[in-house]
Amino acid sequence: MGRSYIVEDDVEGYLSKLCSQLAGPVTGLLIGQSTVQRDFVVMTTRTPQNDESADGGKSVDKEWVSEHARQVSRMLPGGLSVLGVFIISESDAKDTLTTLRQLVFSVENLISSERLWTPADDDVTDCVTLHVNPKTRKTVCRTFDVKDPKSVAKPADWKYQSGVCSSWATVSCCLSVDLMVPLPENMAFTRNMDDCLKEELKVWAQQIERGVCLIDGKKLPEDSELKAGQKKNVRQTISAQLLITPDVQTAADVVQRCGGCVSVRGAIHSRAFLHSNKPKAKLAEKLLKRDIVSTVATRVQMLLEEPQKQNEENKGRKQMASEQSCLPRRVFCPVKSTGPLSVCDYQFSDEGLSEMTDRFKEMLDMDAAEEDLDATCEIIAEVIESEATEEEEPAEENEMLDPWRNNYIGVAMATAVALLALAASIMYLSDV
Amino acid sequence: MVLADSESAVILRLRGPLDLKCQLDRIDEVPMQKAISRTFEALRLQVKSESCVLAVCNSPVLIWPNKSVFEEITPDAPFEDIFQFIQTDDQETSGKKSTKKKNRKGVSTSIINLSLMMEATKPGPASAPILTRTVQKSHLLCATLPMDCAVWSNGSDTIKDGCERLMKALTRQLFEMEKVTLQCMKGTTLRVPEPLHFLLPEPNGLVTVVFPRGEPDKELEAQRRELHGQFELPDNRPFFRRANAYHFPNEPYKDGYLRNPHTVLTHPTLDNGKVYLVQGIYSYHHYMQDRMDDNGWGCAYRSLQTICSWFQQQGYVERGVPSHKEIQQALVEVGDKQASFVGSRQWIGSIEVQAVLNHLLGVTSKIMFVSQGSELASKGRELANHFMTEGTPVMIGGGVLAHTILGVAWSETTGEIRYLILDPHYTGAEDLQVITEKGWCGWKGPDFWDQTAYYNLCLPQRPRVI
């Protein structure tokens, strides 16, 4: 018995539009929620143009598609994930199927390599592929089990429906994060810090997974059904709380030598979406906890991926004993006409909202205006140390940091610097 | 045992780990102490904060004691009401039965276990996290404090009051842990402070003391002396050794032996008579235990094992109960027996029991001899004195049998006497009901003894130590 995907109407319109604009095959991602009970596809986005590709984008580049998927995955709050890949091409069905299979496995491998949470037994491991023929508009939908390297394509249903997520529920919370990890005594500065921090994040992720989750103030039995989505078109928000206990340390030596330490302190806003078809408390808890772990891990990862900027500064000056960097803050953008759903992105202190809207367009093919963005859930923290170092000089962007972000940084830099200089002077001159 | 104020006494026990983490820039004594004190102060603030949560184990009841939020219950309800929410594995209805332990005076002690947790979520908006890197050769202190507070409550205490007392106990415990950590600090070696509970004689009741984990009992004598002074306890018997720690009603002994089966018996009432019993905890050792078939020859060995178990559980020795082979080996070592004795099924008597107690446990014993069993009826005063001053179980051997005497009921005026006997000849399972109903642990009259045989009694002497 194959899977049955219920797909938001807008997706049909988007795919149609892509069919008529073509030159060469178009690939893209299918985004939604796949649970034991139901499968939903709520959004799609085409793979962005690769300006550096050898053949000008005529053939399908597996690495490019996967990298896009990895970046998009970071922009999806809990409950939404990349479920699969679509391709619009006139090619032979058999060839296309092989391509789709390769893409789906590659995408899943890359995305899961970054995951810090452990997969659950009841997770769906099927990924969906869609082949659309632009001339005939015929769509063929198949699934592959990505847990099985030898899996074969299984047919699946693809049904369009309107208002699929109009009564989906939103579970959210604001969570404190307080990690401290020692650095080994002898180390090459950046490399070892990355590994230590990632190890500590894994431990912290387990602590979160073990935490007691309260829904609307109560600890509910796992299989109890939440009263989500019972009224059509009514926005439902569920507040969640998380109670944790620390890991029990078993090291024999209570005091250890170290070469320093790294700490991550502050709070994050976490959000997850639940389908409206009698969702269980267990699902809400699982999706929220995964979002908590992902949002912290993603931001740390993003900060660590920006090393060149910091190191350039540090080489020229005396090594500071203690340095602080702000993790980027989470900004949400509603997905139009899908009810309560939103996607998110992370804003570094040197970026403006326009960079966010540009990225939403580039990554998710979403037209959003700055007014649409919700930046109220998180505040950028103030760096306590008096040197406002990283933000002052525009970094020499000769190195390729990240193909997507590079395009926007240069433009916004000047404005950002001016604004920050102003903010800094206000902070120091007034009584706070 | 201790009597609580009212019929039903409830122990509230709060346990949970707290992270003790701090970076030590300098490891000279004074800065290190200051850093540690600062970290403890931060922990005290943390447990006073609104994120502190008490979760009643096996129930949906949750309490935020510092912001008076009570989930599933109301603050003014008596603590006993919580029992109806607790689900235990073998009980579908109320949790009362399985968590109560009746002592013979009819006062039942129940326990409510709570877990200490911290709420990680809080109202928004969130201040996005800051990553701080400090590159500096230093030390990191990283340990988990095993918080464990217990307070008595009588049944009518409200939930709110009970929680307040628990939180006060928690803060007090953090202060004590800080003190113990700083006292036991040697350079960069730190011992994790560990709370232990002790049930002291009235009026003290249940008392919690923090000891450095891993420090052996013999290094802690000074601390114990101070505690004996503080609680006005006699200084010739231990109350605060690790083995003396209180066993909570819901924590069964994992070794499977029965403890103090005599406590469920009704003691005889004699005219002008008094009951004199063994003081403290012993385990019942008898035939066929430990997969050792000693039916017919091992009775004295088992009595000796019961006596050894008493010395271990009162904290006088750390050594476990010896096996038959170890007992035989000890007798060979002191020269009492030939090497071929080990592995044999030869009987032993009071003299051998005395020798083994001395060699393995360092305990001296007095031997009492009666030339015929009928004389035992006149030994009331000696036995009463023994139980009053030493309080140890007595091994008696004679005729062809050995038994353990756990107490006497004796009237000074009429001379009437009864003996509380623990019989090592029992071959069945550890079934308290069978053992007490069939008299394997029970009161016997003077006719229990073979009136013409001679008997030797081994009366172990309690070491005068704390």
mmCIF file of C-alpha atoms in Angstrom, chain A residues 40-379:
data_model
loop_
_atom_site.group_PDB
_atom_site.id
_atom_site.type_symbol
_atom_site.label_atom_id
_atom_site.label_comp_id
_atom_site.label_asym_id
_atom_site.label_seq_id
_atom_site.Cartn_x
_atom_site.Cartn_y
_atom_site.Cartn_z
ATOM 1 C CA PHE A 40 1.164 16.548 3.662
ATOM 2 C CA VAL A 41 3.057 18.674 1.145
ATOM 3 C CA VAL A 42 2.531 22.350 1.856
ATOM 4 C CA MET A 43 5.247 24.201 -0.051
ATOM 5 C CA THR A 44 7.611 23.850 -2.922
ATOM 6 C CA THR A 45 10.600 25.820 -4.076
ATOM 7 C CA ARG A 46 12.703 25.552 -7.223
ATOM 8 C CA THR A 47 16.449 25.028 -7.001
ATOM 9 C CA PRO A 48 18.082 28.426 -7.449
ATOM 10 C CA GLN A 49 20.175 29.166 -10.496
ATOM 11 C CA ASN A 50 23.822 28.207 -10.158
ATOM 12 C CA ASP A 51 25.819 31.017 -11.739
ATOM 13 C CA GLU A 52 29.005 29.051 -11.566
ATOM 14 C CA SER A 53 27.736 25.855 -13.053
ATOM 15 C CA ALA A 54 29.742 24.489 -15.937
ATOM 16 C CA ASP A 55 26.900 24.054 -18.402
ATOM 17 C CA GLY A 56 24.843 27.039 -17.338
ATOM 18 C CA GLY A 57 22.349 24.959 -15.434
ATOM 19 C CA LYS A 58 21.302 22.613 -18.218
ATOM 20 C CA SER A 59 21.959 19.409 -16.331
ATOM 21 C CA VAL A 60 20.947 18.463 -12.858
ATOM 22 C CA ASP A 61 23.728 19.054 -10.312
ATOM 23 C CA LYS A 62 23.269 16.681 -7.399
ATOM 24 C CA GLU A 63 25.566 18.597 -5.035
ATOM 25 C CA TRP A 64 23.902 21.887 -5.818
ATOM 26 C CA VAL A 65 20.424 20.516 -5.201
ATOM 27 C CA SER A 66 21.542 18.928 -1.936
ATOM 28 C CA GLU A 67 23.233 22.066 -0.719
ATOM 29 C CA HIS A 68 20.066 24.019 -1.470
ATOM 30 C CA ALA A 69 18.098 21.434 0.491
ATOM 31 C CA ARG A 70 20.486 21.720 3.424
ATOM 32 C CA GLN A 71 20.099 25.491 3.517
ATOM 33 C CA VAL A 72 16.320 25.293 3.144
ATOM 34 C CA SER A 73 16.128 22.694 5.904
ATOM 35 C CA ARG A 74 17.658 25.236 8.272
ATOM 36 C CA MET A 75 14.860 27.634 7.417
ATOM 37 C CA LEU A 76 12.030 25.307 8.339
ATOM 38 C CA PRO A 77 10.574 25.389 11.852
ATOM 39 C CA GLY A 78 9.574 22.180 13.594
ATOM 40 C CA GLY A 79 7.034 20.012 11.846
ATOM 41 C CA LEU A 80 8.151 21.103 8.389
ATOM 42 C CA SER A 81 10.894 19.313 6.577
ATOM 43 C CA VAL A 82 12.167 18.607 3.112
ATOM 44 C CA LEU A 83 10.129 15.579 2.140
ATOM 45 C CA GLY A 84 11.481 15.074 -1.315
ATOM 46 C CA VAL A 85 12.404 16.400 -4.717
ATOM 47 C CA PHE A 86 10.507 17.292 -7.876
ATOM 48 C CA ILE A 87 11.733 17.555 -11.412
ATOM 49 C CA ILE A 88 10.067 19.160 -14.402
ATOM 50 C CA SER A 89 11.487 17.683 -17.531
ATOM 51 C CA GLU A 90 10.493 16.125 -20.781
ATOM 52 C CA SER A 91 13.017 13.346 -20.417
ATOM 53 C CA ASP A 92 12.210 9.712 -20.421
ATOM 54 C CA ALA A 93 10.440 8.541 -17.279
ATOM 55 C CA LYS A 94 13.010 5.867 -16.487
ATOM 56 C CA ASP A 95 16.017 8.209 -16.666
ATOM 57 C CA THR A 96 14.204 10.782 -14.628
ATOM 58 C CA LEU A 97 13.403 8.220 -11.982
ATOM 59 C CA THR A 98 17.085 7.344 -11.642
ATOM 60 C CA THR A 99 17.973 11.014 -11.318
ATOM 61 C CA LEU A 100 15.242 11.541 -8.766
ATOM 62 C CA ARG A 101 16.431 8.561 -6.771
ATOM 63 C CA GLN A 102 19.978 9.898 -6.657
ATOM 64 C CA LEU A 103 18.782 13.338 -5.668
ATOM 65 C CA VAL A 104 16.553 12.096 -2.891
ATOM 66 C CA PHE A 105 19.275 9.963 -1.301
ATOM 67 C CA SER A 106 21.845 12.711 -1.614
ATOM 68 C CA VAL A 107 19.532 15.294 -0.087
ATOM 69 C CA GLU A 108 18.581 13.042 2.807
ATOM 70 C CA ASN A 109 22.191 12.093 3.531
ATOM 71 C CA LEU A 110 23.331 15.686 3.648
ATOM 72 C CA ILE A 111 20.464 16.903 5.804
ATOM 73 C CA SER A 112 20.683 14.008 8.257
ATOM 74 C CA SER A 113 24.456 14.460 8.665
ATOM 75 C CA GLU A 114 23.768 17.733 10.458
ATOM 76 C CA ARG A 115 21.068 16.385 12.732
ATOM 77 C CA LEU A 116 21.779 16.153 16.422
ATOM 78 C CA TRP A 117 18.590 14.445 17.485
ATOM 79 C CA THR A 118 18.233 10.687 17.298
ATOM 80 C CA PRO A 119 15.670 9.339 14.861
ATOM 81 C CA ALA A 120 12.628 7.739 16.462
ATOM 82 C CA ASP A 121 11.165 4.348 15.633
ATOM 83 C CA ASP A 122 7.959 5.889 14.402
ATOM 84 C CA ASP A 123 9.662 8.310 12.008
ATOM 85 C CA VAL A 124 8.631 7.978 8.390
ATOM 86 C CA THR A 125 11.672 7.154 6.264
ATOM 87 C CA ASP A 126 9.999 7.452 2.884
ATOM 88 C CA CYS A 127 10.911 10.381 0.675
ATOM 89 C CA VAL A 128 8.716 11.519 -2.158
ATOM 90 C CA THR A 129 9.659 12.248 -5.754
ATOM 91 C CA LEU A 130 7.526 13.964 -8.352
ATOM 92 C CA HIS A 131 8.085 13.984 -12.060
ATOM 93 C CA VAL A 132 6.114 16.580 -14.043
ATOM 94 C CA ASN A 133 6.091 16.573 -17.788
ATOM 95 C CA PRO A 134 5.848 20.230 -18.870
ATOM 96 C CA LYS A 135 4.089 19.491 -22.132
ATOM 97 C CA THR A 136 1.471 17.036 -20.965
ATOM 98 C CA ARG A 137 1.397 18.280 -17.321
ATOM 99 C CA LYS A 138 1.300 14.636 -16.329
ATOM 100 C CA THR A 139 2.627 14.030 -12.833
ATOM 101 C CA VAL A 140 4.132 10.805 -11.574
ATOM 102 C CA CYS A 141 4.648 10.402 -7.866
ATOM 103 C CA ARG A 142 6.890 7.748 -6.297
ATOM 104 C CA THR A 143 8.465 7.188 -2.915
ATOM 105 C CA PHE A 144 11.806 5.696 -1.848
ATOM 106 C CA ASP A 145 12.719 4.408 1.574
ATOM 107 C CA VAL A 146 15.934 6.282 2.337
ATOM 108 C CA LYS A 147 16.797 3.953 5.195
ATOM 109 C CA ASP A 148 17.254 1.146 2.686
ATOM 110 C CA PRO A 149 20.008 1.776 0.123
ATOM 111 C CA LYS A 150 18.507 -0.845 -2.157
ATOM 112 C CA SER A 151 14.968 0.434 -2.045
ATOM 113 C CA VAL A 152 12.913 0.573 -5.217
ATOM 114 C CA ALA A 153 10.374 3.161 -6.227
ATOM 115 C CA LYS A 154 6.900 2.641 -4.879
ATOM 116 C CA PRO A 155 3.908 4.368 -6.400
ATOM 117 C CA ALA A 156 2.185 6.977 -4.259
ATOM 118 C CA ASP A 157 -0.930 9.114 -4.460
ATOM 119 C CA TRP A 158 -0.692 12.837 -5.069
ATOM 120 C CA LYS A 159 -3.919 14.712 -4.294
ATOM 121 C CA TYR A 160 -4.446 18.447 -4.396
ATOM 122 C CA GLN A 161 -6.659 20.066 -1.807
ATOM 123 C CA SER A 162 -7.346 23.594 -0.699
ATOM 124 C CA GLY A 163 -6.758 24.873 2.805
ATOM 125 C CA VAL A 164 -4.636 21.886 3.796
ATOM 126 C CA CYS A 165 -2.937 23.693 6.663
ATOM 127 C CA SER A 166 -5.538 26.282 7.455
ATOM 128 C CA SER A 167 -6.297 24.725 10.818
ATOM 129 C CA TRP A 168 -2.869 23.421 11.713
ATOM 130 C CA ALA A 169 -1.767 24.124 15.282
ATOM 131 C CA THR A 170 1.350 25.949 16.348
ATOM 132 C CA VAL A 171 3.275 24.771 19.422
ATOM 133 C CA SER A 172 5.855 27.180 20.681
ATOM 134 C CA CYS A 173 7.993 28.107 23.611
ATOM 135 C CA CYS A 174 10.883 30.303 24.627
ATOM 136 C CA LEU A 175 13.759 28.275 26.046
ATOM 137 C CA SER A 176 16.869 29.201 28.031
ATOM 138 C CA VAL A 177 20.131 27.788 26.823
ATOM 139 C CA ASP A 178 23.132 27.528 29.107
ATOM 140 C CA LEU A 179 26.026 25.426 27.907
ATOM 141 C CA MET A 180 29.581 25.446 29.134
ATOM 142 C CA VAL A 181 32.243 23.190 27.705
ATOM 143 C CA PRO A 182 35.952 23.061 28.529
ATOM 144 C CA LEU A 183 38.534 23.294 25.775
ATOM 145 C CA PRO A 184 41.457 20.892 25.813
ATOM 146 C CA GLU A 185 44.784 22.230 27.049
ATOM 147 C CA ASN A 186 46.742 22.118 23.837
ATOM 148 C CA MET A 187 44.800 23.050 20.815
ATOM 149 C CA ALA A 188 44.780 24.731 17.507
ATOM 150 C CA PHE A 189 42.368 27.513 18.176
ATOM 151 C CA THR A 190 39.361 27.173 15.969
ATOM 152 C CA ARG A 191 39.304 23.529 15.001
ATOM 153 C CA ASN A 192 39.182 22.026 18.438
ATOM 154 C CA MET A 193 36.656 24.511 19.651
ATOM 155 C CA ASP A 194 34.291 23.439 16.903
ATOM 156 C CA ASP A 195 34.563 19.775 17.854
ATOM 157 C CA CYS A 196 34.214 20.403 21.594
ATOM 158 C CA LEU A 197 31.176 22.536 21.065
ATOM 159 C CA LYS A 198 29.558 19.998 18.755
ATOM 160 C CA GLU A 199 30.150 17.222 21.276
ATOM 161 C CA GLU A 200 28.595 19.309 24.038
ATOM 162 C CA LEU A 201 25.632 20.100 21.798
ATOM 163 C CA LYS A 202 25.032 16.375 21.367
ATOM 164 C CA VAL A 203 24.952 15.931 25.138
ATOM 165 C CA TRP A 204 22.645 18.913 25.485
ATOM 166 C CA ALA A 205 20.395 17.521 22.735
ATOM 167 C CA GLN A 206 19.996 14.322 24.743
ATOM 168 C CA GLN A 207 19.118 16.339 27.811
ATOM 169 C CA ILE A 208 16.391 18.104 25.834
ATOM 170 C CA GLU A 209 15.086 14.822 24.462
ATOM 171 C CA ARG A 210 14.842 13.462 28.017
ATOM 172 C CA GLY A 211 13.068 16.557 29.267
ATOM 173 C CA VAL A 212 9.494 16.463 30.498
ATOM 174 C CA CYS A 213 7.229 18.314 28.075
ATOM 175 C CA LEU A 214 4.096 20.006 29.371
ATOM 176 C CA ILE A 215 1.339 20.952 26.963
ATOM 177 C CA ASP A 216 -0.787 23.830 28.191
ATOM 178 C CA GLY A 217 0.637 23.284 31.668
ATOM 179 C CA LYS A 218 -0.021 19.568 31.930
ATOM 180 C CA LYS A 219 1.915 16.396 31.373
ATOM 181 C CA LEU A 220 -0.324 14.529 28.926
ATOM 182 C CA PRO A 221 -0.202 10.792 28.246
ATOM 183 C CA GLU A 222 1.672 10.098 24.984
ATOM 184 C CA ASP A 223 -1.242 8.916 22.954
ATOM 185 C CA SER A 224 -3.756 11.495 24.044
ATOM 186 C CA GLU A 225 -5.150 13.492 21.161
ATOM 187 C CA LEU A 226 -4.698 17.213 21.152
ATOM 188 C CA LYS A 227 -7.690 19.371 20.462
ATOM 189 C CA ALA A 228 -6.003 20.817 17.411
ATOM 190 C CA GLY A 229 -7.717 21.685 14.204
ATOM 191 C CA GLN A 230 -11.194 20.919 15.356
ATOM 192 C CA LYS A 231 -12.548 24.191 14.036
ATOM 193 C CA LYS A 232 -11.680 24.967 10.473
ATOM 194 C CA ASN A 233 -9.788 28.169 9.840
ATOM 195 C CA VAL A 234 -9.327 28.888 13.508
ATOM 196 C CA ARG A 235 -5.702 29.547 14.422
ATOM 197 C CA GLN A 236 -4.654 27.302 17.240
ATOM 198 C CA THR A 237 -1.681 27.985 19.452
ATOM 199 C CA ILE A 238 -0.479 25.580 22.091
ATOM 200 C CA SER A 239 1.991 26.690 24.694
ATOM 201 C CA ALA A 240 4.582 24.204 25.817
ATOM 202 C CA GLN A 241 6.969 24.020 28.730
ATOM 203 C CA LEU A 242 10.052 21.900 29.147
ATOM 204 C CA LEU A 243 11.404 20.643 32.478
ATOM 205 C CA ILE A 244 14.942 19.316 32.493
ATOM 206 C CA THR A 245 17.388 17.700 34.875
ATOM 207 C CA PRO A 246 21.138 17.888 34.394
ATOM 208 C CA ASP A 247 23.229 14.931 33.305
ATOM 209 C CA VAL A 248 24.871 13.124 36.165
ATOM 210 C CA GLN A 249 28.635 13.627 35.891
ATOM 211 C CA THR A 250 30.572 10.491 36.558
ATOM 212 C CA ALA A 251 34.136 11.662 35.945
ATOM 213 C CA ALA A 252 36.418 10.648 38.780
ATOM 214 C CA ASP A 253 38.275 13.950 38.790
ATOM 215 C CA VAL A 254 35.971 16.742 39.691
ATOM 216 C CA VAL A 255 38.521 19.407 38.783
ATOM 217 C CA GLN A 256 40.124 19.106 35.358
ATOM 218 C CA ARG A 257 42.738 21.114 33.590
ATOM 219 C CA CYS A 258 41.581 22.901 30.494
ATOM 220 C CA GLY A 259 42.774 25.397 27.948
ATOM 221 C CA GLY A 260 39.773 27.636 28.337
ATOM 222 C CA CYS A 261 36.107 27.231 27.832
ATOM 223 C CA VAL A 262 33.287 28.025 25.492
ATOM 224 C CA SER A 263 29.849 28.928 26.712
ATOM 225 C CA VAL A 264 26.573 29.560 24.957
ATOM 226 C CA ARG A 265 24.071 31.493 27.035
ATOM 227 C CA GLY A 266 20.780 33.093 26.201
ATOM 228 C CA ALA A 267 17.378 32.033 25.032
ATOM 229 C CA ILE A 268 15.703 30.931 21.810
ATOM 230 C CA HIS A 269 12.195 30.890 20.452
ATOM 231 C CA SER A 270 11.106 27.481 19.254
ATOM 232 C CA ARG A 271 8.136 26.699 17.081
ATOM 233 C CA ALA A 272 6.571 23.602 15.531
ATOM 234 C CA PHE A 273 3.506 22.999 13.397
ATOM 235 C CA LEU A 274 1.134 20.110 13.825
ATOM 236 C CA HIS A 275 -1.270 18.719 11.257
ATOM 237 C CA SER A 276 -4.902 18.984 12.192
ATOM 238 C CA ASN A 277 -5.897 15.360 11.820
ATOM 239 C CA LYS A 278 -6.163 14.338 15.511
ATOM 240 C CA PRO A 279 -2.479 14.843 16.300
ATOM 241 C CA LYS A 280 -1.113 13.119 19.394
ATOM 242 C CA ALA A 281 0.676 14.747 22.314
ATOM 243 C CA LYS A 282 3.669 12.543 21.523
ATOM 244 C CA LEU A 283 3.995 14.152 18.081
ATOM 245 C CA ALA A 284 3.813 17.696 19.430
ATOM 246 C CA GLU A 285 6.519 16.898 21.954
ATOM 247 C CA LYS A 286 8.758 15.237 19.361
ATOM 248 C CA LEU A 287 8.488 18.043 16.810
ATOM 249 C CA LEU A 288 9.016 20.810 19.357
ATOM 250 C CA LYS A 289 12.069 19.154 20.915
ATOM 251 C CA ARG A 290 13.580 18.619 17.478
ATOM 252 C CA ASP A 291 13.053 22.257 16.615
ATOM 253 C CA ILE A 292 14.726 23.317 19.856
ATOM 254 C CA VAL A 293 17.782 21.213 19.128
ATOM 255 C CA SER A 294 17.922 22.246 15.452
ATOM 256 C CA THR A 295 17.621 25.955 16.011
ATOM 257 C CA VAL A 296 20.499 26.062 18.485
ATOM 258 C CA ALA A 297 22.663 23.692 16.462
ATOM 259 C CA THR A 298 22.000 25.617 13.230
ATOM 260 C CA ARG A 299 22.981 28.929 14.751
ATOM 261 C CA VAL A 300 26.150 27.587 16.315
ATOM 262 C CA GLN A 301 26.978 25.977 12.991
ATOM 263 C CA MET A 302 26.373 29.267 11.177
ATOM 264 C CA LEU A 303 28.609 31.125 13.592
ATOM 265 C CA LEU A 304 31.357 28.548 13.200
ATOM 266 C CA GLU A 305 31.026 28.785 9.421
ATOM 267 C CA GLU A 306 31.997 32.419 9.611
ATOM 268 C CA PRO A 307 35.502 31.980 10.959
ATOM 269 C CA GLN A 308 37.462 33.971 8.450
ATOM 270 C CA LYS A 309 35.928 37.219 9.554
ATOM 271 C CA GLN A 310 36.946 36.772 13.171
ATOM 272 C CA ASN A 311 40.388 35.374 12.528
ATOM 273 C CA GLU A 312 41.364 38.219 10.237
ATOM 274 C CA GLU A 313 40.652 40.664 13.020
ATOM 275 C CA ASN A 314 42.463 38.681 15.657
ATOM 276 C CA LYS A 315 45.673 38.292 13.706
ATOM 277 C CA GLY A 316 46.239 41.988 13.635
ATOM 278 C CA ARG A 317 45.573 42.658 17.285
ATOM 279 C CA LYS A 318 46.570 41.255 20.649
ATOM 280 C CA GLN A 319 44.740 38.032 21.393
ATOM 281 C CA MET A 320 41.837 38.800 23.718
ATOM 282 C CA ALA A 321 41.458 36.515 26.685
ATOM 283 C CA SER A 322 37.732 36.382 26.253
ATOM 284 C CA GLU A 323 35.712 37.019 23.121
ATOM 285 C CA GLN A 324 32.036 37.149 22.643
ATOM 286 C CA SER A 325 29.991 36.654 19.517
ATOM 287 C CA CYS A 326 26.281 36.880 19.147
ATOM 288 C CA LEU A 327 24.440 33.984 17.666
ATOM 289 C CA PRO A 328 22.056 35.190 14.980
ATOM 290 C CA ARG A 329 18.466 35.744 16.008
ATOM 291 C CA ARG A 330 15.486 33.966 14.543
ATOM 292 C CA VAL A 331 13.141 35.897 12.300
ATOM 293 C CA PHE A 332 9.914 34.400 11.001
ATOM 294 C CA CYS A 333 8.122 34.970 7.734
ATOM 295 C CA PRO A 334 4.551 33.816 7.214
ATOM 296 C CA VAL A 335 3.902 31.573 4.251
ATOM 297 C CA LYS A 336 1.052 33.272 2.455
ATOM 298 C CA SER A 337 -2.260 31.483 2.126
ATOM 299 C CA THR A 338 -1.222 28.507 4.157
ATOM 300 C CA GLY A 339 -2.841 29.551 7.378
ATOM 301 C CA PRO A 340 -0.566 29.650 10.374
ATOM 302 C CA LEU A 341 2.618 28.356 8.752
ATOM 303 C CA SER A 342 5.823 30.351 8.675
ATOM 304 C CA VAL A 343 9.398 29.795 7.703
ATOM 305 C CA CYS A 344 12.390 31.321 9.411
ATOM 306 C CA ASP A 345 15.863 32.621 8.907
ATOM 307 C CA TYR A 346 18.670 33.865 11.083
ATOM 308 C CA GLN A 347 19.800 37.433 11.264
ATOM 309 C CA PHE A 348 23.303 38.348 12.330
ATOM 310 C CA SER A 349 23.735 41.643 14.110
ATOM 311 C CA ASP A 350 25.370 43.153 11.033
ATOM 312 C CA GLU A 351 22.467 42.351 8.734
ATOM 313 C CA GLY A 352 19.267 44.176 7.989
ATOM 314 C CA LEU A 353 15.789 42.892 7.289
ATOM 315 C CA SER A 354 16.223 43.414 3.589
ATOM 316 C CA GLU A 355 18.818 40.692 3.526
ATOM 317 C CA MET A 356 16.258 38.393 5.053
ATOM 318 C CA THR A 357 13.666 39.116 2.381
ATOM 319 C CA ASP A 358 16.285 38.617 -0.315
ATOM 320 C CA ARG A 359 17.187 35.253 1.115
ATOM 321 C CA PHE A 360 13.575 34.161 1.411
ATOM 322 C CA LYS A 361 13.246 34.942 -2.272
ATOM 323 C CA GLU A 362 16.441 33.199 -3.279
ATOM 324 C CA MET A 363 15.991 30.058 -1.181
ATOM 325 C CA LEU A 364 12.273 29.580 -0.997
ATOM 326 C CA ASP A 365 11.106 31.637 -3.959
ATOM 327 C CA MET A 366 8.928 33.618 -1.592
ATOM 328 C CA ASP A 367 7.952 37.220 -2.156
ATOM 329 C CA ALA A 368 7.983 38.830 1.245
ATOM 330 C CA ALA A 369 8.095 42.438 2.278
ATOM 331 C CA GLU A 370 10.014 43.684 5.289
ATOM 332 C CA GLU A 371 6.740 44.506 7.034
ATOM 333 C CA ASP A 372 5.704 40.877 6.787
ATOM 334 C CA LEU A 373 8.669 39.651 8.789
ATOM 335 C CA ASP A 374 8.215 38.891 12.459
ATOM 336 C CA ALA A 375 11.357 39.807 14.347
ATOM 337 C CA THR A 376 9.695 40.171 17.729
ATOM 338 C CA CYS A 377 10.281 36.662 19.050
ATOM 339 C CA GLU A 378 13.950 37.184 19.716
ATOM 340 C CA ILE A 379 16.121 40.155 20.543
#
